[in-house]
PDB file of C-alpha atoms and ligand atoms in Angstrom:
ATOM      1  CA  MET A  25      22.618 -25.358   4.025  1.00 96.00           C
ATOM      2  CA  ARG A  26      22.791 -21.609   4.276  1.00 96.00           C
ATOM      3  CA  LYS A  27      20.335 -19.608   2.207  1.00 94.00           C
ATOM      4  CA  LYS A  28      19.738 -15.952   1.663  1.00 93.00           C
ATOM      5  CA  PHE A  29      16.573 -14.013   0.963  1.00 90.00           C
ATOM      6  CA  GLU A  30      17.032 -10.623  -0.625  1.00 92.00           C
ATOM      7  CA  PHE A  31      15.128  -8.290  -2.893  1.00 93.00           C
ATOM      8  CA  GLU A  32      15.803  -5.104  -4.766  1.00 95.00           C
ATOM      9  CA  TYR A  33      13.919  -1.873  -4.379  1.00 97.00           C
ATOM     10  CA  HIS A  34      14.365   1.630  -5.653  1.00 98.00           C
ATOM     11  CA  LEU A  35      14.945   4.572  -3.340  1.00 98.00           C
ATOM     12  CA  LEU A  36      14.187   7.856  -5.085  1.00 98.00           C
ATOM     13  CA  ALA A  37      15.275  11.248  -3.766  1.00 98.00           C
ATOM     14  CA  ASN A  38      11.756  12.557  -4.289  1.00 97.00           C
ATOM     15  CA  ALA A  39       8.498  11.963  -6.154  1.00 98.00           C
ATOM     16  CA  SER A  40       9.572  13.870  -9.254  1.00 98.00           C
ATOM     17  CA  GLU A  41      11.791  10.884 -10.141  1.00 98.00           C
ATOM     18  CA  LEU A  42       8.677   8.727 -10.637  1.00 98.00           C
ATOM     19  CA  SER A  43       7.069   8.334 -14.049  1.00 98.00           C
ATOM     20  CA  VAL A  44       4.171  10.695 -14.748  1.00 98.00           C
ATOM     21  CA  GLU A  45       1.675   7.811 -14.253  1.00 97.00           C
ATOM     22  CA  ASP A  46       3.177   6.859 -10.899  1.00 98.00           C
ATOM     23  CA  GLN A  47       3.284  10.487  -9.754  1.00 98.00           C
ATOM     24  CA  GLU A  48      -0.433  10.628 -10.463  1.00 98.00           C
ATOM     25  CA  ILE A  49      -1.082   7.611  -8.235  1.00 98.00           C
ATOM     26  CA  LEU A  50       1.040   9.034  -5.437  1.00 98.00           C
ATOM     27  CA  VAL A  51      -0.770  12.392  -5.608  1.00 98.00           C
ATOM     28  CA  ALA A  52      -4.064  10.469  -5.353  1.00 98.00           C
ATOM     29  CA  ALA A  53      -2.764   8.602  -2.265  1.00 98.00           C
ATOM     30  CA  LYS A  54      -1.716  11.876  -0.628  1.00 98.00           C
ATOM     31  CA  GLU A  55      -5.121  13.379  -1.407  1.00 98.00           C
ATOM     32  CA  ALA A  56      -6.800  10.264   0.019  1.00 98.00           C
ATOM     33  CA  THR A  57      -5.315  11.010   3.471  1.00 98.00           C
ATOM     34  CA  LYS A  58      -7.977  13.743   3.652  1.00 98.00           C
ATOM     35  CA  THR A  59     -10.702  11.089   3.587  1.00 98.00           C
ATOM     36  CA  ALA A  60      -9.217   9.136   6.513  1.00 98.00           C
ATOM     37  CA  TYR A  61     -11.277   8.799   9.684  1.00 98.00           C
ATOM     38  CA  ALA A  62      -8.606   8.674  12.352  1.00 98.00           C
ATOM     39  CA  PRO A  63      -9.811  10.544  15.462  1.00 98.00           C
ATOM     40  CA  TYR A  64      -8.035   8.111  17.792  1.00 98.00           C
ATOM     41  CA  SER A  65      -4.557   7.949  16.284  1.00 98.00           C
ATOM     42  CA  ASN A  66      -4.584  11.257  14.375  1.00 98.00           C
ATOM     43  CA  PHE A  67      -2.570   9.338  11.783  1.00 98.00           C
ATOM     44  CA  TYR A  68      -4.181   9.831   8.385  1.00 98.00           C
ATOM     45  CA  VAL A  69      -3.216   7.252   5.777  1.00 98.00           C
ATOM     46  CA  GLY A  70      -4.138   7.320   2.099  1.00 98.00           C
ATOM     47  CA  ALA A  71      -3.739   4.666  -0.576  1.00 98.00           C
ATOM     48  CA  ALA A  72      -4.415   4.720  -4.299  1.00 98.00           C
ATOM     49  CA  ALA A  73      -4.356   1.959  -6.892  1.00 98.00           C
ATOM     50  CA  ARG A  74      -4.167   1.988 -10.653  1.00 98.00           C
ATOM     51  CA  LEU A  75      -6.220  -0.873 -12.051  1.00 98.00           C
ATOM     52  CA  SER A  76      -5.563  -2.848 -15.214  1.00 97.00           C
ATOM     53  CA  ASN A  77      -8.044  -0.641 -17.134  1.00 97.00           C
ATOM     54  CA  GLY A  78      -6.200   2.521 -16.021  1.00 97.00           C
ATOM     55  CA  LYS A  79      -8.835   3.524 -13.453  1.00 97.00           C
ATOM     56  CA  ILE A  80      -7.617   4.956 -10.123  1.00 98.00           C
ATOM     57  CA  VAL A  81      -9.291   3.852  -6.866  1.00 98.00           C
ATOM     58  CA  ILE A  82      -8.516   5.298  -3.425  1.00 98.00           C
ATOM     59  CA  GLY A  83      -8.802   4.128   0.177  1.00 98.00           C
ATOM     60  CA  SER A  84      -8.011   5.522   3.621  1.00 98.00           C
ATOM     61  CA  ASN A  85      -7.876   4.257   7.193  1.00 98.00           C
ATOM     62  CA  GLN A  86     -11.217   4.142   8.958  1.00 98.00           C
ATOM     63  CA  GLU A  87     -11.011   3.854  12.735  1.00 98.00           C
ATOM     64  CA  SER A  88     -13.594   2.641  15.243  1.00 98.00           C
ATOM     65  CA  THR A  89     -14.537   3.470  18.828  1.00 98.00           C
ATOM     66  CA  SER A  90     -13.695  -0.188  19.370  1.00 98.00           C
ATOM     67  CA  PHE A  91     -10.082   0.256  18.267  1.00 97.00           C
ATOM     68  CA  PRO A  92      -9.314  -3.190  16.762  1.00 97.00           C
ATOM     69  CA  VAL A  93     -12.328  -2.850  14.468  1.00 98.00           C
ATOM     70  CA  GLY A  94     -10.615  -0.035  12.555  1.00 98.00           C
ATOM     71  CA  ILE A  95      -9.107  -0.815   9.179  1.00 98.00           C
ATOM     72  CA  CYS A  96      -5.962   0.406   7.440  1.00 98.00           C
ATOM     73  CA  ALA A  97      -5.996   2.421   4.221  1.00 98.00           C
ATOM     74  CA  GLU A  98      -4.437  -0.427   2.242  1.00 98.00           C
ATOM     75  CA  ARG A  99      -7.122  -2.967   3.149  1.00 98.00           C
ATOM     76  CA  THR A 100      -9.907  -0.420   2.720  1.00 98.00           C
ATOM     77  CA  LEU A 101      -8.616   0.016  -0.805  1.00 98.00           C
ATOM     78  CA  LEU A 102      -8.058  -3.679  -1.564  1.00 98.00           C
ATOM     79  CA  ASN A 103     -11.518  -4.618  -0.284  1.00 97.00           C
ATOM     80  CA  SER A 104     -13.060  -1.832  -2.307  1.00 98.00           C
ATOM     81  CA  VAL A 105     -11.309  -2.932  -5.511  1.00 97.00           C
ATOM     82  CA  GLY A 106     -12.155  -6.583  -4.846  1.00 97.00           C
ATOM     83  CA  SER A 107     -15.839  -5.822  -4.433  1.00 97.00           C
ATOM     84  CA  GLN A 108     -16.330  -3.072  -7.016  1.00 97.00           C
ATOM     85  CA  PHE A 109     -13.956  -4.304  -9.729  1.00 97.00           C
ATOM     86  CA  PRO A 110     -13.490  -8.035  -9.128  1.00 97.00           C
ATOM     87  CA  ASP A 111     -12.319  -8.639 -12.702  1.00 96.00           C
ATOM     88  CA  LEU A 112      -9.564  -6.040 -12.705  1.00 97.00           C
ATOM     89  CA  SER A 113      -6.084  -6.509 -11.304  1.00 97.00           C
ATOM     90  CA  ILE A 114      -4.062  -3.812  -9.556  1.00 98.00           C
ATOM     91  CA  ILE A 115      -0.996  -2.654 -11.457  1.00 98.00           C
ATOM     92  CA  THR A 116       0.352  -0.101  -8.987  1.00 98.00           C
ATOM     93  CA  MET A 117      -0.489   0.963  -5.461  1.00 98.00           C
ATOM     94  CA  ALA A 118       0.810   4.084  -3.679  1.00 98.00           C
ATOM     95  CA  ILE A 119       0.589   4.744   0.061  1.00 98.00           C
ATOM     96  CA  SER A 120       1.179   7.981   1.969  1.00 98.00           C
ATOM     97  CA  TYR A 121       0.294   9.477   5.346  1.00 98.00           C
ATOM     98  CA  GLN A 122      -0.152  12.684   7.289  1.00 98.00           C
ATOM     99  CA  PRO A 123       0.103  12.633  11.086  1.00 98.00           C
ATOM    100  CA  LEU A 124      -1.715  15.558  12.703  1.00 97.00           C
ATOM    101  CA  GLY A 125       0.777  18.331  13.494  1.00 96.00           C
ATOM    102  CA  LYS A 126       3.809  16.239  12.537  1.00 97.00           C
ATOM    103  CA  ASP A 127       6.116  15.883   9.561  1.00 96.00           C
ATOM    104  CA  SER A 128       5.551  13.281   6.882  1.00 98.00           C
ATOM    105  CA  ILE A 129       8.950  13.091   5.236  1.00 98.00           C
ATOM    106  CA  GLU A 130       9.791   9.368   5.288  1.00 98.00           C
ATOM    107  CA  PRO A 131       8.189   6.496   3.359  1.00 98.00           C
ATOM    108  CA  ILE A 132       5.422   4.668   5.234  1.00 97.00           C
ATOM    109  CA  SER A 133       5.746   0.904   5.764  1.00 96.00           C
ATOM    110  CA  PRO A 134       2.534  -1.182   5.615  1.00 98.00           C
ATOM    111  CA  CYS A 135       1.567  -3.292   8.645  1.00 98.00           C
ATOM    112  CA  GLY A 136       1.783  -7.091   8.607  1.00 97.00           C
ATOM    113  CA  MET A 137      -1.949  -7.618   8.091  1.00 97.00           C
ATOM    114  CA  CYS A 138      -1.938  -5.394   5.015  1.00 98.00           C
ATOM    115  CA  ARG A 139       1.128  -7.201   3.672  1.00 98.00           C
ATOM    116  CA  GLN A 140      -0.854 -10.457   3.819  1.00 97.00           C
ATOM    117  CA  SER A 141      -3.799  -8.828   2.019  1.00 97.00           C
ATOM    118  CA  LEU A 142      -1.501  -7.426  -0.643  1.00 97.00           C
ATOM    119  CA  LEU A 143       0.046 -10.850  -1.149  1.00 96.00           C
ATOM    120  CA  ASP A 144      -3.439 -12.407  -1.371  1.00 96.00           C
ATOM    121  CA  TYR A 145      -4.418  -9.903  -4.018  1.00 96.00           C
ATOM    122  CA  GLU A 146      -1.279 -10.537  -6.065  1.00 96.00           C
ATOM    123  CA  ASN A 147      -1.869 -14.288  -5.940  1.00 94.00           C
ATOM    124  CA  ARG A 148      -5.567 -13.920  -6.750  1.00 94.00           C
ATOM    125  CA  TYR A 149      -4.783 -12.158 -10.019  1.00 93.00           C
ATOM    126  CA  GLY A 150      -1.417 -13.768 -10.671  1.00 94.00           C
ATOM    127  CA  ALA A 151       0.123 -10.362 -11.241  1.00 94.00           C
ATOM    128  CA  PRO A 152       2.672  -8.425  -9.183  1.00 97.00           C
ATOM    129  CA  ILE A 153       1.584  -5.092  -7.697  1.00 98.00           C
ATOM    130  CA  LYS A 154       4.149  -2.305  -7.873  1.00 98.00           C
ATOM    131  CA  ILE A 155       4.238  -0.616  -4.454  1.00 98.00           C
ATOM    132  CA  ILE A 156       5.119   3.067  -3.984  1.00 98.00           C
ATOM    133  CA  LEU A 157       5.771   4.121  -0.382  1.00 98.00           C
ATOM    134  CA  SER A 158       6.099   7.767   0.529  1.00 98.00           C
ATOM    135  CA  GLY A 159       5.431  10.543   2.979  1.00 98.00           C
ATOM    136  CA  MET A 160       3.942  13.841   1.873  1.00 98.00           C
ATOM    137  CA  SER A 161       7.456  14.758   0.745  1.00 98.00           C
ATOM    138  CA  GLY A 162      10.958  13.305   0.813  1.00 98.00           C
ATOM    139  CA  GLU A 163      12.349   9.994  -0.356  1.00 98.00           C
ATOM    140  CA  VAL A 164      10.135   7.491  -2.139  1.00 98.00           C
ATOM    141  CA  MET A 165      10.545   3.701  -2.088  1.00 98.00           C
ATOM    142  CA  VAL A 166       9.407   1.618  -5.039  1.00 98.00           C
ATOM    143  CA  LEU A 167       9.049  -2.192  -4.853  1.00 98.00           C
ATOM    144  CA  ASN A 168       8.263  -4.281  -7.897  1.00 97.00           C
ATOM    145  CA  SER A 169       6.065  -6.747  -6.014  1.00 97.00           C
ATOM    146  CA  ALA A 170       4.132  -6.752  -2.743  1.00 95.00           C
ATOM    147  CA  SER A 171       5.479 -10.266  -2.126  1.00 94.00           C
ATOM    148  CA  ASN A 172       8.802  -8.624  -1.269  1.00 95.00           C
ATOM    149  CA  LEU A 173       7.122  -7.143   1.795  1.00 95.00           C
ATOM    150  CA  LEU A 174       6.255 -10.558   3.200  1.00 95.00           C
ATOM    151  CA  PRO A 175       9.049 -13.129   2.810  1.00 92.00           C
ATOM    152  CA  PHE A 176       7.808 -16.704   3.313  1.00 91.00           C
ATOM    153  CA  GLY A 177       4.238 -15.415   3.387  1.00 90.00           C
ATOM    154  CA  PHE A 178       1.309 -17.809   3.603  1.00 89.00           C
ATOM    155  CA  ASP A 179      -0.017 -18.095   0.055  1.00 86.00           C
ATOM    156  CA  GLY A 180      -2.725 -20.693   0.699  1.00 84.00           C
ATOM    157  CA  SER A 181      -1.243 -23.289  -1.672  1.00 85.00           C
ATOM    158  CA  ILE A 182      -1.006 -25.725   1.257  1.00 88.00           C
ATOM    159  CA  LEU A 183      -4.813 -25.561   1.636  1.00 89.00           C
ATOM    160  CA  LYS A 184      -5.368 -27.150  -1.781  1.00 84.00           C
TER     161      LYS A 184
HETATM  162  N1  THU B  18      -2.444   2.540   9.274  1.00 97.80           N
HETATM  163  C1  THU B  18      -2.754   2.421   7.947  1.00 97.80           C
HETATM  164  O1  THU B  18      -3.867   2.755   7.515  1.00 97.80           O
HETATM  165  N2  THU B  18      -1.800   1.930   7.129  1.00 97.80           N
HETATM  166  C2  THU B  18      -0.527   1.629   7.493  1.00 97.80           C
HETATM  167  O2  THU B  18       0.268   1.221   6.653  1.00 97.80           O
HETATM  168  C3  THU B  18      -0.115   1.779   8.889  1.00 97.80           C
HETATM  169  C4  THU B  18      -1.184   2.135   9.850  1.00 97.80           C
HETATM  170  C5  THU B  18      -3.459   3.131  10.170  1.00 97.80           C
HETATM  171  C6  THU B  18      -4.085   2.211  11.158  1.00 97.80           C
HETATM  172  C7  THU B  18      -4.534   3.208  12.233  1.00 97.80           C
HETATM  173  O3  THU B  18      -5.781   3.760  11.836  1.00 97.80           O
HETATM  174  C8  THU B  18      -3.484   4.296  12.167  1.00 97.80           C
HETATM  175  O4  THU B  18      -2.862   4.173  10.904  1.00 97.80           O
HETATM  176  C9  THU B  18      -2.438   4.228  13.262  1.00 97.80           C
HETATM  177  O5  THU B  18      -1.876   2.976  13.346  1.00 97.80           O
END
């Protein structure tokens, strides 16, 4: 039997095509790059989430002298939301980046570990997270669910 896995996403020419609410989240993610601690990669990543009560929370990558200890912006944010606002789900999350001395004109694509964390968070609250991926300028990708980023992801149901 042959099967196909596909999903739809939106590719926008630029951020002005987003709704006003989503533009606000993306601006917060871009601003959050300034809080990144990335002296080893010089790759500053910012993430922002809108929670179910409308509140915006930000996160950024935080690197370590012991490189693998560093954490991505997305998981900084998810862990922060999970510990500060455990009763609130995430409606939308935006991610952007600024590499030192380089352009940021293409959407960023989250790493595999962050995709798992995003999937975990969606399953924990039983609600899809809209994902907005962008550089500081240029085209913007919008996905309706983080689960699209991790086909056949491990959702833990087999543990029960
Ligand atoms: N990084 C993120 O924070 N998010 C991503 O989606 C990709 C990569 C960070 C990890 C590391 O601090 C730096 O960017 C370079 O990989």
